[in-house]
Tab-separated table of N, CA, C and O in Angstrom:
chain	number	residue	atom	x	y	z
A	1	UNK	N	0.845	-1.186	0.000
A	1	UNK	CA	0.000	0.000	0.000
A	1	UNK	C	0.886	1.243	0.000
A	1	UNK	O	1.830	1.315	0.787
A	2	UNK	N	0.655	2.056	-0.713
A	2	UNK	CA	1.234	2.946	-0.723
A	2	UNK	C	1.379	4.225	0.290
A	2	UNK	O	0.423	4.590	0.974
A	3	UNK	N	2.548	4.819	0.327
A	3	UNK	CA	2.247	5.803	1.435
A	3	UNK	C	1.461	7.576	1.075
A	3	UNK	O	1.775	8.086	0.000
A	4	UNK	N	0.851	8.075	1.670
A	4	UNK	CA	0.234	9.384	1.055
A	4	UNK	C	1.037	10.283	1.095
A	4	UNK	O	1.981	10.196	1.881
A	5	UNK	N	0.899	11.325	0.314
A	5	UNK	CA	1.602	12.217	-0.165
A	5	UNK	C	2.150	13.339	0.966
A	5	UNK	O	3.287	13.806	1.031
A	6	UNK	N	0.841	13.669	1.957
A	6	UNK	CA	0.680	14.679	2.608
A	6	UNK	C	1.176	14.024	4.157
A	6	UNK	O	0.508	14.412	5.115
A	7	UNK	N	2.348	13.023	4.447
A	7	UNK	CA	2.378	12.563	5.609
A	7	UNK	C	3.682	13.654	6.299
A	7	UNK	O	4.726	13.939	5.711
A	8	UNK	N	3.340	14.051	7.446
A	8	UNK	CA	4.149	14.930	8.297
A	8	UNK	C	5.324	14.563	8.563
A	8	UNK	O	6.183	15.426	8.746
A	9	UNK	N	5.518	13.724	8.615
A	9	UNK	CA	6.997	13.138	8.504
A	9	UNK	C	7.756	13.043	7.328
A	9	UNK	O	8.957	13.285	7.455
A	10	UNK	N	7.421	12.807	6.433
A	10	UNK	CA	7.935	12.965	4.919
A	10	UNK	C	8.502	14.215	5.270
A	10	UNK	O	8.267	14.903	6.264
A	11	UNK	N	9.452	14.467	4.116
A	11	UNK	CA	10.144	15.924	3.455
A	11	UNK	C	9.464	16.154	2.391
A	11	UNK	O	9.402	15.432	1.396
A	12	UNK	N	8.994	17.056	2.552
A	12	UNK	CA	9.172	17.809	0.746
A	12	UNK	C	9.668	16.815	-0.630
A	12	UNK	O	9.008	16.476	-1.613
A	13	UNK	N	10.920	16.550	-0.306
A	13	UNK	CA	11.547	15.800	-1.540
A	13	UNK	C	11.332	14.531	-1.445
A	13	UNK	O	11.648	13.714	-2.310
A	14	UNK	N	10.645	14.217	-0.126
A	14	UNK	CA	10.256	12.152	-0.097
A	14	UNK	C	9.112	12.856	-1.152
A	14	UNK	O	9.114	12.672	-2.369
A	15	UNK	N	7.983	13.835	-0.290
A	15	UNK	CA	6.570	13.836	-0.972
A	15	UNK	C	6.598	13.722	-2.337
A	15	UNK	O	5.832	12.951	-2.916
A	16	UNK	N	7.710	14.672	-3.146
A	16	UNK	CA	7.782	14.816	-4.712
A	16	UNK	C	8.136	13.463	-5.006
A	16	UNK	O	7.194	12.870	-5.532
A	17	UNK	N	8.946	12.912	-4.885
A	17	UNK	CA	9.402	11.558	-5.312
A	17	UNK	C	8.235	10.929	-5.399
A	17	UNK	O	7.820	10.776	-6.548
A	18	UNK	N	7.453	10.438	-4.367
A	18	UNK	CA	6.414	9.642	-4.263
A	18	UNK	C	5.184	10.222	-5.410
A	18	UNK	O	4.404	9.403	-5.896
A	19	UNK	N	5.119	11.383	-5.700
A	19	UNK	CA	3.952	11.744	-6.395
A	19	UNK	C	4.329	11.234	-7.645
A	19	UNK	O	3.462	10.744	-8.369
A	20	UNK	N	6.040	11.302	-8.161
A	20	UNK	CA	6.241	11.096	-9.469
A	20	UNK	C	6.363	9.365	-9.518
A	20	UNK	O	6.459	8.797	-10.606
A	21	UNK	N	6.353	8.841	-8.632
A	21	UNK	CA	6.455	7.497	-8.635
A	21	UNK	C	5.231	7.007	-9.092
A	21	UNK	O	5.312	6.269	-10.074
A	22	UNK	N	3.746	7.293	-8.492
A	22	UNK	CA	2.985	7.756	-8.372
A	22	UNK	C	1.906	8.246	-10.148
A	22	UNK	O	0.787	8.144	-10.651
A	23	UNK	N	2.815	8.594	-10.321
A	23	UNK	CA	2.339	9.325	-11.660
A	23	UNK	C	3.099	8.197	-13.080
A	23	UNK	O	2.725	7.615	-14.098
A	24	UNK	N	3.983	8.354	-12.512
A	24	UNK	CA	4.296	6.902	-13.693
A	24	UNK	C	3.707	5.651	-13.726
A	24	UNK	O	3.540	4.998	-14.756
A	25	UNK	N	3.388	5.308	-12.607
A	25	UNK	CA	2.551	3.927	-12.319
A	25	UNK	C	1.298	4.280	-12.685
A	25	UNK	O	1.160	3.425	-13.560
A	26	UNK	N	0.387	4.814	-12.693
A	26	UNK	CA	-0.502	5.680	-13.024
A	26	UNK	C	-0.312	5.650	-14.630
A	26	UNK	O	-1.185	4.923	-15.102
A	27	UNK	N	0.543	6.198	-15.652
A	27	UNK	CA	0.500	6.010	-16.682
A	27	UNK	C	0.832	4.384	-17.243
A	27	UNK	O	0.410	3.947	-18.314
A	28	UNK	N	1.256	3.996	-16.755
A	28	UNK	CA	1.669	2.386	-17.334
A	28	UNK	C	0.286	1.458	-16.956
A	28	UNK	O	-0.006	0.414	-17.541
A	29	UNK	N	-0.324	1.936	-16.095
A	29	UNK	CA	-1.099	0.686	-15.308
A	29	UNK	C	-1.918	0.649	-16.490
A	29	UNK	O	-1.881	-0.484	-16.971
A	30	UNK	N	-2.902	1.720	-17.386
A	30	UNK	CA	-4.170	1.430	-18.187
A	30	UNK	C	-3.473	0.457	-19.672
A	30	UNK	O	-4.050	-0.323	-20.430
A	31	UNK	N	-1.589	1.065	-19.627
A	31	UNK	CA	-1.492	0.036	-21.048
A	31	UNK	C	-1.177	-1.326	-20.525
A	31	UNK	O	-1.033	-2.188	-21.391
A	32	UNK	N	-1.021	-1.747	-19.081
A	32	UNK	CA	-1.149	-2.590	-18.870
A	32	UNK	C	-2.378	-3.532	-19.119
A	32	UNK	O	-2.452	-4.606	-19.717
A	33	UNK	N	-3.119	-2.939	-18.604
A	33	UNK	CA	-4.829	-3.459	-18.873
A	33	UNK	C	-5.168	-4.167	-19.688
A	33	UNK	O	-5.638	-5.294	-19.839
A	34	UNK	N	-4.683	-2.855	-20.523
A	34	UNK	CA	-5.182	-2.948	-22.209
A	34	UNK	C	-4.662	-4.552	-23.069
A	34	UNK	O	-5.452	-5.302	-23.643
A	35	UNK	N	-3.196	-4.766	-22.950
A	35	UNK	CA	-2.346	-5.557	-23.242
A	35	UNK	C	-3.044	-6.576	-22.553
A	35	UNK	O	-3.103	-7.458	-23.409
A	36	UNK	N	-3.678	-7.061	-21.419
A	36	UNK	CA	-4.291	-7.921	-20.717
A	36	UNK	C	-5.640	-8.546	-21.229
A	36	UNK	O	-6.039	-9.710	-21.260
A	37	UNK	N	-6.289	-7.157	-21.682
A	37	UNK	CA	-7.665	-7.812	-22.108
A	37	UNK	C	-7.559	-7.982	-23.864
A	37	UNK	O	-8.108	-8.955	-24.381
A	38	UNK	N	-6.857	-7.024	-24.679
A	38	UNK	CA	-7.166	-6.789	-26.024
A	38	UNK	C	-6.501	-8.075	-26.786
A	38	UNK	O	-6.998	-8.720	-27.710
A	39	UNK	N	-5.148	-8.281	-26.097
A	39	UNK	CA	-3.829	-9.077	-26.260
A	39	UNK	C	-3.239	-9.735	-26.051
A	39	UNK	O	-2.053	-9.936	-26.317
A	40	UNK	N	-4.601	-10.664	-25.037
A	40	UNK	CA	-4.237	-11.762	-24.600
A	40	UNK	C	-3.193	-12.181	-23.453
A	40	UNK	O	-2.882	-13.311	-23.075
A	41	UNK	N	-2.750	-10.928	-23.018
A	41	UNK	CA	-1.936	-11.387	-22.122
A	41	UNK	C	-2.602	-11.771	-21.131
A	41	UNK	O	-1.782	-11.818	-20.214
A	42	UNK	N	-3.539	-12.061	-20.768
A	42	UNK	CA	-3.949	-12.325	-19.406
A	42	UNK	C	-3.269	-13.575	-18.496
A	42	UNK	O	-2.924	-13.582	-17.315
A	43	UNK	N	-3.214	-14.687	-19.582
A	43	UNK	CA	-2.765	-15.921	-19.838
A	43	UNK	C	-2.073	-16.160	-20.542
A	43	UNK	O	-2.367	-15.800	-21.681
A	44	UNK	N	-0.466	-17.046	-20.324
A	44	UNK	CA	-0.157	-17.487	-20.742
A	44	UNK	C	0.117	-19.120	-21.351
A	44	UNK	O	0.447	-20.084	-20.661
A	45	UNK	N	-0.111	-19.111	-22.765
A	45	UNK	CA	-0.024	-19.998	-23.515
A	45	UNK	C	1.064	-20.866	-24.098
A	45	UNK	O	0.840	-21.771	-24.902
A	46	UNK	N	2.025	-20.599	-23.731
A	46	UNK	CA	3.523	-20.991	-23.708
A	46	UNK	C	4.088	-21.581	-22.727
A	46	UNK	O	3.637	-21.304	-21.615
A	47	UNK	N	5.020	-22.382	-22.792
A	47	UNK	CA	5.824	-22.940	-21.635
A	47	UNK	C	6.997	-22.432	-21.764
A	47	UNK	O	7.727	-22.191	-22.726
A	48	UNK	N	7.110	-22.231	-20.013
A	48	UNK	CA	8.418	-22.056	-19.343
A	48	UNK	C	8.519	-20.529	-19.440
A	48	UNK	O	7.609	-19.748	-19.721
A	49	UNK	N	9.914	-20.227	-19.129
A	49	UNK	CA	10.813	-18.905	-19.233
A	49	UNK	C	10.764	-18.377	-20.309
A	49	UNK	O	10.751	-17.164	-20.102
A	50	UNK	N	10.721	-18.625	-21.569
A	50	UNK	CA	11.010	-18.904	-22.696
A	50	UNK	C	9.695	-18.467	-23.411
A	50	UNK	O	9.642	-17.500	-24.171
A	51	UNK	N	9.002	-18.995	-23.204
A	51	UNK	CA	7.542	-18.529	-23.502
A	51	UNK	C	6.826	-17.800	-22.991
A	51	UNK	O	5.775	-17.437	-23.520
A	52	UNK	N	7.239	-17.399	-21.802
A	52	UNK	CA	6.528	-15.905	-20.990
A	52	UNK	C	7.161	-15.268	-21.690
A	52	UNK	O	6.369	-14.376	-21.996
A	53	UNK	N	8.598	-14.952	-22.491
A	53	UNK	CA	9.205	-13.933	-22.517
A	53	UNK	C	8.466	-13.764	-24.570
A	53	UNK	O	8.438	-12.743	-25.257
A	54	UNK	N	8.125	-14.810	-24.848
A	54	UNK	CA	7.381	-14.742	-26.367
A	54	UNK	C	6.065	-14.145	-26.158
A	54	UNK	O	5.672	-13.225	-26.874
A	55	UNK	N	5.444	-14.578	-25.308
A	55	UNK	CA	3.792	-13.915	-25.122
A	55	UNK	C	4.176	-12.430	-24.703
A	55	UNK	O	3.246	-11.640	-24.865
A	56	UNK	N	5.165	-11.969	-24.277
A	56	UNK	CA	5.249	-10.701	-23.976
A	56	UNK	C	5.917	-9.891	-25.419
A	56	UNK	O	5.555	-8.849	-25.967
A	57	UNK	N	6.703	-10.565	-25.654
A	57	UNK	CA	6.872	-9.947	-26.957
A	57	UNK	C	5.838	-9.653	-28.385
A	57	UNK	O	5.922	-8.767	-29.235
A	58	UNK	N	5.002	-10.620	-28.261
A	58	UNK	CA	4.110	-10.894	-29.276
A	58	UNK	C	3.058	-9.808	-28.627
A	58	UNK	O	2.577	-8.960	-29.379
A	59	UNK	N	2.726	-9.828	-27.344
A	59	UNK	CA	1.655	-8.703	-26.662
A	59	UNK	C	2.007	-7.544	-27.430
A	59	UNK	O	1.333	-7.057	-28.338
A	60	UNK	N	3.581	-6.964	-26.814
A	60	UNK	CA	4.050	-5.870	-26.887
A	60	UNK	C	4.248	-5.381	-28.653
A	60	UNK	O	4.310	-4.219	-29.056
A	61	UNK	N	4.301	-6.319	-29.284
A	61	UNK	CA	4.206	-5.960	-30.922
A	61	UNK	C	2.838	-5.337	-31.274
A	61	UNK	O	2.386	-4.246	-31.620
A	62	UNK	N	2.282	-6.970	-30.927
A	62	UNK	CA	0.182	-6.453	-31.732
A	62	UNK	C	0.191	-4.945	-30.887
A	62	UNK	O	-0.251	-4.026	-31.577
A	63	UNK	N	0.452	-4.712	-30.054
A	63	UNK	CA	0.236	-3.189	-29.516
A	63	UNK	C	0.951	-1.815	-30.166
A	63	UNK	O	0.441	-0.799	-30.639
A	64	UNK	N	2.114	-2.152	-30.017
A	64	UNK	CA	2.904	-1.261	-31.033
A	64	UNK	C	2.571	-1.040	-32.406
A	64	UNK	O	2.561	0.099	-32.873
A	65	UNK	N	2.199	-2.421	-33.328
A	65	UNK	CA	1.531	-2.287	-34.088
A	65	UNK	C	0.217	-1.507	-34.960
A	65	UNK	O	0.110	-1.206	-36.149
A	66	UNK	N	-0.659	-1.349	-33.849
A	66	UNK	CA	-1.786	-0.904	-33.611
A	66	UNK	C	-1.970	0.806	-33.593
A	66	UNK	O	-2.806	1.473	-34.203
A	67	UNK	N	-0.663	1.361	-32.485
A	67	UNK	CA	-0.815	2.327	-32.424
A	67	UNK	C	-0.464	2.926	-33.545
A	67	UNK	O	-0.955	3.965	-33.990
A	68	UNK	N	0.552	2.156	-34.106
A	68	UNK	CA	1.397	2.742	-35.657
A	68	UNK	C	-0.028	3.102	-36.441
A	68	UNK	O	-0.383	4.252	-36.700
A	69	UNK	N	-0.775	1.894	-36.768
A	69	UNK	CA	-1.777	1.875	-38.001
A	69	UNK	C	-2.942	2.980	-37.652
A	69	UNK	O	-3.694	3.552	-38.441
A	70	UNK	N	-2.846	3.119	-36.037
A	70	UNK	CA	-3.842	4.359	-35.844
A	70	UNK	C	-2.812	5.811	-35.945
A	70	UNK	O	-3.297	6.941	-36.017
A	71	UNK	N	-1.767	5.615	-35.938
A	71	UNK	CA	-1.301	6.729	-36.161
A	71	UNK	C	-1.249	7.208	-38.057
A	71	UNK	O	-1.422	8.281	-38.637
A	72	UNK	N	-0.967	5.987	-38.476
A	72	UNK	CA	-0.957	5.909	-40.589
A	72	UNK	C	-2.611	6.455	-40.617
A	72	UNK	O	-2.933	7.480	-41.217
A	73	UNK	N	-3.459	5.706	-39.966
A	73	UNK	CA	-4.995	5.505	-40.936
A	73	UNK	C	-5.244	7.725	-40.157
A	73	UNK	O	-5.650	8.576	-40.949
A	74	UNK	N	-4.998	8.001	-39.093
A	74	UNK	CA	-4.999	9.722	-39.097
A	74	UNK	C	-4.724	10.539	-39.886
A	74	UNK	O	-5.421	11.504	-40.199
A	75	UNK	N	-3.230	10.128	-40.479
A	75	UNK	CA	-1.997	11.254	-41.345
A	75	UNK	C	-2.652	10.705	-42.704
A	75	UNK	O	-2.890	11.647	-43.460
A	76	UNK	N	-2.987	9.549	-43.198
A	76	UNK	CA	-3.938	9.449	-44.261
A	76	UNK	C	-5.445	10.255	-44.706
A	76	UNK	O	-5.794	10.856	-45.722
A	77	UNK	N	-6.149	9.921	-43.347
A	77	UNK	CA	-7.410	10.836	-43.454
A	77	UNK	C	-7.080	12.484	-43.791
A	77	UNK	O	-7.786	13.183	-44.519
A	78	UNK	N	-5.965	12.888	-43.160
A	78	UNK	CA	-5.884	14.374	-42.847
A	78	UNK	C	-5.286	14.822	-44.641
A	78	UNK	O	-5.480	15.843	-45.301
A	79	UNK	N	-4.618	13.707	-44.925
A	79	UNK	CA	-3.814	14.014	-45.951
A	79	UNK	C	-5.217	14.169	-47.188
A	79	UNK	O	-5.306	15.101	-47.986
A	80	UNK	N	-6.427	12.755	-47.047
A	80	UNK	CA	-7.181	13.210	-48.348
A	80	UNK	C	-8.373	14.365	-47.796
A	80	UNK	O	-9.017	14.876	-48.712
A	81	UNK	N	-8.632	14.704	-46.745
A	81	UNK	CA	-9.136	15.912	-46.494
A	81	UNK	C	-8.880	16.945	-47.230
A	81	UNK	O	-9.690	17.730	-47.723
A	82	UNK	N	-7.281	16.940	-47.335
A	82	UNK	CA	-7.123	18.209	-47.668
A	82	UNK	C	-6.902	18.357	-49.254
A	82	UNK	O	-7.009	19.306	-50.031
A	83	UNK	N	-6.526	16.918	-49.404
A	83	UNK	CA	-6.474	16.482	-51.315
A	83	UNK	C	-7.938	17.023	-51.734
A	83	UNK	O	-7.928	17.683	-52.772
A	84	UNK	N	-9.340	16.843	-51.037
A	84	UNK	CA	-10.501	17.082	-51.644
A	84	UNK	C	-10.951	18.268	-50.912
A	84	UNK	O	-12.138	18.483	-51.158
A	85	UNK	N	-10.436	19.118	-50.099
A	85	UNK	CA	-10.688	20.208	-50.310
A	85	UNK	C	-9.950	21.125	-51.211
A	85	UNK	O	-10.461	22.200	-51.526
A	86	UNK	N	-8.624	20.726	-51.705
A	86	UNK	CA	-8.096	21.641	-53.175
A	86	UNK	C	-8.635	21.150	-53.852
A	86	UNK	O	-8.906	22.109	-54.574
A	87	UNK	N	-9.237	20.084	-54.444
A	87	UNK	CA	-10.028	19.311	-55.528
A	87	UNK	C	-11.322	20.683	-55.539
A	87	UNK	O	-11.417	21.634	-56.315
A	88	UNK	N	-12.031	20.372	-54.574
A	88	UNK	CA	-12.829	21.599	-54.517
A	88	UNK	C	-13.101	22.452	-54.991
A	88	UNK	O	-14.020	22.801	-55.730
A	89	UNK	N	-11.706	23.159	-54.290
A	89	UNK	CA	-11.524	24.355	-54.829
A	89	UNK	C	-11.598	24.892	-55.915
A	89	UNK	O	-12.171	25.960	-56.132
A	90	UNK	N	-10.815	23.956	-57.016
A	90	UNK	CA	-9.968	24.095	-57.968
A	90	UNK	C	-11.522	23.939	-58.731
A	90	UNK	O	-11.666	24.618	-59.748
A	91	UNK	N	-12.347	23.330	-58.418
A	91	UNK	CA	-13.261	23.244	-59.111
A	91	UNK	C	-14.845	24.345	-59.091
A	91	UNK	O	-15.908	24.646	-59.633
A	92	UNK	N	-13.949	24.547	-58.055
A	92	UNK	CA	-15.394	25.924	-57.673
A	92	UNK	C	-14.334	26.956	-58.458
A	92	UNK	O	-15.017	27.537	-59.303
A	93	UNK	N	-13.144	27.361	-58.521
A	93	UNK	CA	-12.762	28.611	-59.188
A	93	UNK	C	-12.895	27.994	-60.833
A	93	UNK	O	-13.379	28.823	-61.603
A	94	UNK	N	-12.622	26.993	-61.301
A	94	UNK	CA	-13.148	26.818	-62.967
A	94	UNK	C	-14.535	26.937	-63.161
A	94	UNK	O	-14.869	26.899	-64.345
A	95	UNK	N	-15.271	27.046	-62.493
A	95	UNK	CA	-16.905	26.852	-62.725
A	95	UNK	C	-17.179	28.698	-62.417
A	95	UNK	O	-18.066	29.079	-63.180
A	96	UNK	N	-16.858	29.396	-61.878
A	96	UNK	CA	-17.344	30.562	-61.734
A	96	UNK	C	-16.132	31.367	-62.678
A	96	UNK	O	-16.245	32.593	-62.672
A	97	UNK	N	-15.126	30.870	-63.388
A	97	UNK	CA	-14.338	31.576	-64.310
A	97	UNK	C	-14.918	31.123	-65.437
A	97	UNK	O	-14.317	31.671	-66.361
A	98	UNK	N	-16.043	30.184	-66.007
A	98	UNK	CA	-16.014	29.636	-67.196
A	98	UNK	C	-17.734	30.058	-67.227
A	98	UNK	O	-18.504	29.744	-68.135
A	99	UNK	N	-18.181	31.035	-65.689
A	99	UNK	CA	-19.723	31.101	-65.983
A	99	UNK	C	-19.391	32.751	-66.568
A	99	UNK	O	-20.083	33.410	-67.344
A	100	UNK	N	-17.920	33.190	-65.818
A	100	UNK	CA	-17.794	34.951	-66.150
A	100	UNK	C	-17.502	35.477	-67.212
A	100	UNK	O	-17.202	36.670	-67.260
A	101	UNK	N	-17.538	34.429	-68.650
A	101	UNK	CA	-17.007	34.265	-69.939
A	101	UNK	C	-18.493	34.069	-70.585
A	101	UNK	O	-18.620	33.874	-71.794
């Protein structure tokens, strides 16, 4: 159990330590989760030493993986957004130059 932040005996610099300790565990714990329920890690399917250290690798890929393709399928969307709004464009200024003729 952890100790609280605000204990009278602490220093100042225990309290900071502990908050940042605190705050990192805090960020790791939800991709932990995640890796648990999405990725099968919950259980392992492998034997031995050897195979904990494959189910973790294989976890830690499909995840890495994932974030990549959500990071590609964004910079894609953003990219034809903006391909069909010059498409647009280009087509609203030929249509009102070819009505002013």
């Amino acid at each position: 159990m952890p100790k609280p932040f605000n204990d009278k005996t602490q220093t100042k610099y225990q309290q900071k330590k502990l908050k940042e300790a605190h705050k990192k565990r805090a960020a790791i714990e939800p991709v932990i989760g995640h890796l648990k329920t999405d990725h099968r890690l919950g259980r392992n399917f492998y034997k031995g030493i050897v195979g904990n250290n494959i189910n973790i690798m294989l976890a830690a890929a499909a995840y890495n993986f994932k974030r990549m393709m959500n990071k590609w399928k964004l910079s894609y969307c953003q990219f034809f957004q903006k391909l069909y709004s010059l498409i647009e464009l280009m087509i609203y200024k030929i249509f009102w130059l070819n009505k002013a003729f």
